[in-house]
Tab-separated table of C-alpha atoms in Angstrom:
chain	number	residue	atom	x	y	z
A	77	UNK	CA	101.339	121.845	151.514
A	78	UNK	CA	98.946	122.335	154.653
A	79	UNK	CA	99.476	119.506	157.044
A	80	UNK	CA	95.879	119.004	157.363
A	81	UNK	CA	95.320	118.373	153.952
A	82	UNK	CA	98.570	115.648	153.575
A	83	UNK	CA	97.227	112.529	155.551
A	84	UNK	CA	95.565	109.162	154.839
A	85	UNK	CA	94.012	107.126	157.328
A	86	UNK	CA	95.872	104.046	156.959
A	87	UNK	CA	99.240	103.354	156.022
A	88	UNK	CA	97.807	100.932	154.276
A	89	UNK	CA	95.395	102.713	152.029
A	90	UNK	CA	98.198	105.050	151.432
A	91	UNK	CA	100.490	102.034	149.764
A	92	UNK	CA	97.772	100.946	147.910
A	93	UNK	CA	96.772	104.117	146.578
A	94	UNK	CA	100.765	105.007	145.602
A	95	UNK	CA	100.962	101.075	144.228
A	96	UNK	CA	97.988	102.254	141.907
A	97	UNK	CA	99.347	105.963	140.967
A	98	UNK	CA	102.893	104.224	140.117
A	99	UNK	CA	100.866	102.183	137.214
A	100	UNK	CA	97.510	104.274	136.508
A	101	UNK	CA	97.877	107.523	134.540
A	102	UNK	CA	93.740	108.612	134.759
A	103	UNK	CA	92.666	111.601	136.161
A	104	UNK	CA	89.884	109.907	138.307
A	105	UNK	CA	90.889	105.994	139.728
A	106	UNK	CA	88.393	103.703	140.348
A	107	UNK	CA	90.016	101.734	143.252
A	108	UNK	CA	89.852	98.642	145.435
A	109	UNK	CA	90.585	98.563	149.011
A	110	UNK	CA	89.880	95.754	151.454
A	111	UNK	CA	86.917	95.067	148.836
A	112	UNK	CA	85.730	98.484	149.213
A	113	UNK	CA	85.610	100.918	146.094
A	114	UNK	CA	87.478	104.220	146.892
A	115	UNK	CA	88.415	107.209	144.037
A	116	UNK	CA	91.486	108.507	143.557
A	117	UNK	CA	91.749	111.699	142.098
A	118	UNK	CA	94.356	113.591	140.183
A	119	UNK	CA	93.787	117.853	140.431
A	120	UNK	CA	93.562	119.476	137.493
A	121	UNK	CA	94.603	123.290	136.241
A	122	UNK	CA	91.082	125.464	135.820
A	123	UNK	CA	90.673	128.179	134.213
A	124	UNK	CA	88.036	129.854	131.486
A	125	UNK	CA	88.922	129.506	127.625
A	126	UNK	CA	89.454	133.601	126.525
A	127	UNK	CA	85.941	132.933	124.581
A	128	UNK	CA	84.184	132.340	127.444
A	129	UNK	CA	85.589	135.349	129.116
A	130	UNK	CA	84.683	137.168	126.353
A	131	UNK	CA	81.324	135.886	126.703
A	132	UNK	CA	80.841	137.038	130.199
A	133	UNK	CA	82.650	140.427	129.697
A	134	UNK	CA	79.924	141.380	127.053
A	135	UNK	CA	76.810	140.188	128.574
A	136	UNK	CA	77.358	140.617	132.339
A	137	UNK	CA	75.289	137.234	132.461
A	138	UNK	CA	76.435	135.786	135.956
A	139	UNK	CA	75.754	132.310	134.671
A	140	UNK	CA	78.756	132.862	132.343
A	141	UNK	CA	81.028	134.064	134.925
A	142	UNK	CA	84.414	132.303	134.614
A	143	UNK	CA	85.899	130.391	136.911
A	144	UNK	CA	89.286	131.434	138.875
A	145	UNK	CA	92.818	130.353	137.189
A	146	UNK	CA	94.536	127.942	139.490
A	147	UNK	CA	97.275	124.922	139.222
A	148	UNK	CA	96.799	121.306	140.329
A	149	UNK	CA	98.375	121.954	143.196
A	150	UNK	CA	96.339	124.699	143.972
A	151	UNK	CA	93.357	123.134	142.850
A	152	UNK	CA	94.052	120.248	144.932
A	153	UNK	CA	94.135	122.431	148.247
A	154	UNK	CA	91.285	124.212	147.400
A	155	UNK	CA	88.889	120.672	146.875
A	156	UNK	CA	90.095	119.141	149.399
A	157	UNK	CA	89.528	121.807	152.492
A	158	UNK	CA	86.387	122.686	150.943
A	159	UNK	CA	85.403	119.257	151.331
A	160	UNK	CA	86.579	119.205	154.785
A	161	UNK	CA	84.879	122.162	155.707
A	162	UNK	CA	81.827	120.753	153.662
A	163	UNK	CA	81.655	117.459	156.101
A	164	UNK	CA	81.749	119.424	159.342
A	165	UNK	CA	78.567	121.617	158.146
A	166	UNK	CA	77.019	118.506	157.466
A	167	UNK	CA	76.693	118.139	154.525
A	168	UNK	CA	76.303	114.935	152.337
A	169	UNK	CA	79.746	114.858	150.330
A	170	UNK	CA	82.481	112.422	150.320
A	171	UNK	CA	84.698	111.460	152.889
A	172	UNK	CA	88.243	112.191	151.923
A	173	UNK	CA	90.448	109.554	153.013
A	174	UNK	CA	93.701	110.379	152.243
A	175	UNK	CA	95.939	113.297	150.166
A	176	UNK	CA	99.723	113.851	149.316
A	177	UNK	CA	100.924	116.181	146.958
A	178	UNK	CA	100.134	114.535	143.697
A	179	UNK	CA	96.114	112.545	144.649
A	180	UNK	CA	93.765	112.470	147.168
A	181	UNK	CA	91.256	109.678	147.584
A	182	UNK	CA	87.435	109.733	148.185
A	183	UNK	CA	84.975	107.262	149.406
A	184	UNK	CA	82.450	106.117	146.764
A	185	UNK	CA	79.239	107.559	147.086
A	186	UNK	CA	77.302	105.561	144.267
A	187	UNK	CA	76.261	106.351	140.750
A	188	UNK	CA	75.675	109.950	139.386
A	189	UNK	CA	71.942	111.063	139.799
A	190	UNK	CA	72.416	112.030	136.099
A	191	UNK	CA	73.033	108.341	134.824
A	192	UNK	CA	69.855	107.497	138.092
A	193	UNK	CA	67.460	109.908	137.103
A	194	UNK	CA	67.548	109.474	133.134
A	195	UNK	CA	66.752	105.603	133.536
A	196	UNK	CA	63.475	104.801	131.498
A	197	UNK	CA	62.240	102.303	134.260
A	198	UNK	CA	62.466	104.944	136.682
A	199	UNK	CA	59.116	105.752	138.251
A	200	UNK	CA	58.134	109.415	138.453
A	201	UNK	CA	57.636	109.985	141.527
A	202	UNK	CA	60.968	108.349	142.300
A	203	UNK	CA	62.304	110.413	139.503
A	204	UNK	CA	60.536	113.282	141.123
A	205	UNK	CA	61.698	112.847	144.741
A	206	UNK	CA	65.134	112.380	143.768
A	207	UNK	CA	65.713	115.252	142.061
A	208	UNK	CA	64.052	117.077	145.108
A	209	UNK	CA	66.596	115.625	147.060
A	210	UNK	CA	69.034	116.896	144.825
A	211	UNK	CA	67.738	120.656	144.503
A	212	UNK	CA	67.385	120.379	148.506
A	213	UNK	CA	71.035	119.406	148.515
A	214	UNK	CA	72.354	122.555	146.357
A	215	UNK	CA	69.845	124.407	148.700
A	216	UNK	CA	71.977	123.433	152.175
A	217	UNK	CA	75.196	124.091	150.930
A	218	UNK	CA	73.941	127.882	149.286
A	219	UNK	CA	72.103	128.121	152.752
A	220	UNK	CA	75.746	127.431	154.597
A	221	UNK	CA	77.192	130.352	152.759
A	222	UNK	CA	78.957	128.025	150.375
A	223	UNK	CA	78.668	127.315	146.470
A	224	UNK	CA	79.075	124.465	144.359
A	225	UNK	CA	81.212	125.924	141.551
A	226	UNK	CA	80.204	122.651	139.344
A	227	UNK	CA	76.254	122.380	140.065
A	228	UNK	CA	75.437	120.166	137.392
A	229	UNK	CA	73.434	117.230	137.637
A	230	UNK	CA	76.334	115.118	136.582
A	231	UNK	CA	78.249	116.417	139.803
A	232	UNK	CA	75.778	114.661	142.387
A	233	UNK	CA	75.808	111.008	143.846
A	234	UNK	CA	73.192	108.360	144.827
A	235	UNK	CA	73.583	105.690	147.092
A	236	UNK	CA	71.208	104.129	150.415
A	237	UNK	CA	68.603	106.922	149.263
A	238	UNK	CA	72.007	109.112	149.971
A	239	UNK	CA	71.807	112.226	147.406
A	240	UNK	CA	75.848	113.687	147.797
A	241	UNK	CA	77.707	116.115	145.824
A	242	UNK	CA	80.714	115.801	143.983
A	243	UNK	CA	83.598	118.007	142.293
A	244	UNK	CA	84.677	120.960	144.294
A	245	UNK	CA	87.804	122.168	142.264
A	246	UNK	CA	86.414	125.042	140.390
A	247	UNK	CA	86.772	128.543	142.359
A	248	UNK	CA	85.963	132.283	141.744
A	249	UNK	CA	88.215	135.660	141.953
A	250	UNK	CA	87.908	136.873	145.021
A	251	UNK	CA	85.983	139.970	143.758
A	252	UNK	CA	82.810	138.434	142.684
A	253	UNK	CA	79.882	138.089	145.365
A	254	UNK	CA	78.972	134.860	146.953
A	255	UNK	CA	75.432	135.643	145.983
A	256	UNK	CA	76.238	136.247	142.463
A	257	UNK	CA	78.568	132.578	142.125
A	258	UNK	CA	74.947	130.880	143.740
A	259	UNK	CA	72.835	132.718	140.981
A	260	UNK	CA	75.953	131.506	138.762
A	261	UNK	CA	74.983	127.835	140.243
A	262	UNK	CA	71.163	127.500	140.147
A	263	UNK	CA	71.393	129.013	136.589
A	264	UNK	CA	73.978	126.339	135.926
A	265	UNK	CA	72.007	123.590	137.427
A	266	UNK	CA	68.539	124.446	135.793
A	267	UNK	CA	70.188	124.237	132.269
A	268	UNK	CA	71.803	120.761	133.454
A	269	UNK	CA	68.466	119.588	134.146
A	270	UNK	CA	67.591	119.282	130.306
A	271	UNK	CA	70.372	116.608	129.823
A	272	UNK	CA	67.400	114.061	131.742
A	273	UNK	CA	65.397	114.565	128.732
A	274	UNK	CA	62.444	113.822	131.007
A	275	UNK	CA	59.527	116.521	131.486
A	276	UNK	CA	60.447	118.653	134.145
A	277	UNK	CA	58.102	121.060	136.413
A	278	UNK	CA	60.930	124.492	136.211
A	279	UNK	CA	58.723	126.502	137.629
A	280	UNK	CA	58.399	124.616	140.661
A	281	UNK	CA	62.115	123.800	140.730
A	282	UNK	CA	62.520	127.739	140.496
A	283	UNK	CA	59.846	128.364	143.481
A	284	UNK	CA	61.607	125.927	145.825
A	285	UNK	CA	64.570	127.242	145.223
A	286	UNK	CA	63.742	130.651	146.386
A	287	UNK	CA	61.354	130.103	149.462
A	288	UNK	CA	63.926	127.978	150.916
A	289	UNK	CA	66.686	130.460	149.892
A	290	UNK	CA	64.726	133.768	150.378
A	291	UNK	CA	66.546	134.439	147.045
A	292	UNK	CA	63.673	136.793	146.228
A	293	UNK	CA	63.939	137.903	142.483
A	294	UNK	CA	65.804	134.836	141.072
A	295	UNK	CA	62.814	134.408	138.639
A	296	UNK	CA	63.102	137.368	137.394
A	297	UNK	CA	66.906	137.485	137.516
A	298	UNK	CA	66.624	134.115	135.287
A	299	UNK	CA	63.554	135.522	132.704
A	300	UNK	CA	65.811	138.507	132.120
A	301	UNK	CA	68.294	136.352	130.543
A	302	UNK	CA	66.174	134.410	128.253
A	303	UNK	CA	64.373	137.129	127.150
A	304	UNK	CA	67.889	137.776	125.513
A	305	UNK	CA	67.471	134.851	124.225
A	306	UNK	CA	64.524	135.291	122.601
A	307	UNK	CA	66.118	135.644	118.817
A	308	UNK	CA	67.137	131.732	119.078
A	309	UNK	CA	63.403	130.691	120.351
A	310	UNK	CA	62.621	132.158	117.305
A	311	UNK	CA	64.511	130.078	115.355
A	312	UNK	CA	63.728	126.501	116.834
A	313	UNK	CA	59.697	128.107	116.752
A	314	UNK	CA	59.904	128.414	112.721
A	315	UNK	CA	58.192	124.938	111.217
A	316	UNK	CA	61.081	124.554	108.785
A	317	UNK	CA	63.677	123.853	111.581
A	318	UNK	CA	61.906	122.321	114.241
A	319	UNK	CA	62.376	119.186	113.401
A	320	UNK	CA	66.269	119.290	112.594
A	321	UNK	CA	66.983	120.202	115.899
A	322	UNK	CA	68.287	117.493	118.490
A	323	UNK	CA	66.553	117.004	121.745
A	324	UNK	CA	68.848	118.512	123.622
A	325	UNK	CA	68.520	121.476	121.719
A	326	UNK	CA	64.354	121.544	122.086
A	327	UNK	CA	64.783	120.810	126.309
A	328	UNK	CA	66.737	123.539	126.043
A	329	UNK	CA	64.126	125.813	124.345
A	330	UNK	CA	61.555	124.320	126.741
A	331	UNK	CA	63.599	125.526	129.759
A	332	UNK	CA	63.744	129.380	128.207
A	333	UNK	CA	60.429	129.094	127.433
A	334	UNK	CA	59.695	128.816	130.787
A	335	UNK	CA	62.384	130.876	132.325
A	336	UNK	CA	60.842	133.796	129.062
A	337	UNK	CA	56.902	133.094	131.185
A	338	UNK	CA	57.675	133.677	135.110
């Protein structure tokens, strides 16, 4: 392994962090050290399921495109320098504290926007302004020449009106254009959006996006696609149905419905 990714910055956050692995099987740790939370994380193989290949092979859809095959230790390596490399373009993700060959640990950055943003008591501006704050965020790092790989709202942080983003490990063959892995992400994080089940201004998200981008032709990039979609509008549309459908299936349709308008 790189030197420069095997380091903590304590000894002793690295025998606490060992202590913890020797007795702690999870993938992701909540830890305490000197009364401070940190997260220790395990890597994890990635790689697309042959149906989801398949799914991307047939439609061309670049918001289907599957992620690059990699092992743990491969996936570690690749998190953690993108991190790194993340930090010193400032931009808000965590701090990573320390790495061998088997974890590496993370400073806590606060609760997931997803969990912040779908709280009834949540005011809509503040509602509003957050998720700004969290389109602005996949904005920067797209605008560094970077991706997300994981864009979902569930993969972005809130803490001292601090928006950061999480989970790094997923990568992309080598082949595919940078430009087509960010379409790949906004797609990804526009559909994520309908997990707040909270009315939600697309259109705007979708103009933002591009003006600060100057990813001219996104929209139409985006209708294209759920114009293909159409058939299953169709569906949740007939009277009979509507009604058995769970919301997340009609935010869904409200986001294609939109996306089927631009």
């Amino acid at each position: 392994m790189d030197k420069n990714i095997n380091f903590f910055v304590s000894k002793e956050l690295e025998k606490s962090v060992l202590n913890e692995i020797k007795v702690n099987n999870k993938e992701i740790i909540r830890h305490t050290y000197n009364d401070e939370i940190v997260w220790i994380k395990r890597p994890r193989a990635t790689k697309s399921n042959i149906f989801h290949k398949m799914a991307y092979s047939f439609t061309n859809i670049k918001g289907l495109m599957p992620v690059e095959n990699k092992t743990k230790e491969q996936t570690l390596i690749h998190e953690v320098s993108k991190l790194q490399r993340l930090k010193e373009k400032n931009i808000n993700v965590p701090k990573v504290l320390g790495c061998n060959g088997e974890v590496f640990v993370l400073e806590d950055n606060g609760v997931t926007i997803k969990s912040f943003l779908r709280s009834k008591e949540l005011e809509k501006t503040v509602f509003e302004n957050r998720l700004k704050d969290t389109l602005n965020l996949l904005i920067k790092i797209h605008n560094n020449n970077e991706y997300h790989g994981g864009p979902q709202v569930k993969n972005y942080t809130f803490k001292n009106g601090v928006v950061s983003a999480i989970d790094f490990e997923d990568s992309f063959d080598k082949n595919f254009k940078l430009e087509d892995i960010q379409f790949r992400d906004f797609f990804l994080f526009l559909f994520s959006l309908t997990e707040l089940k909270k009315d939600i201004d697309y259109k705007e998200i979708i103009d933002i996006y591009m003006k600060e981008t100057k990813k001219e032709g996104i929209d139409k990039e985006l209708k294209s696609i759920a114009l293909k979609l159409k058939f299953l509008t169709k569906i949740i549309e007939n009277k009979l149905f509507y009604n058995l459908f769970f919301d997340d299936v009609i935010n869904t349709y409200k986001l294609v419905k939109t996306l089927q308008k631009l």
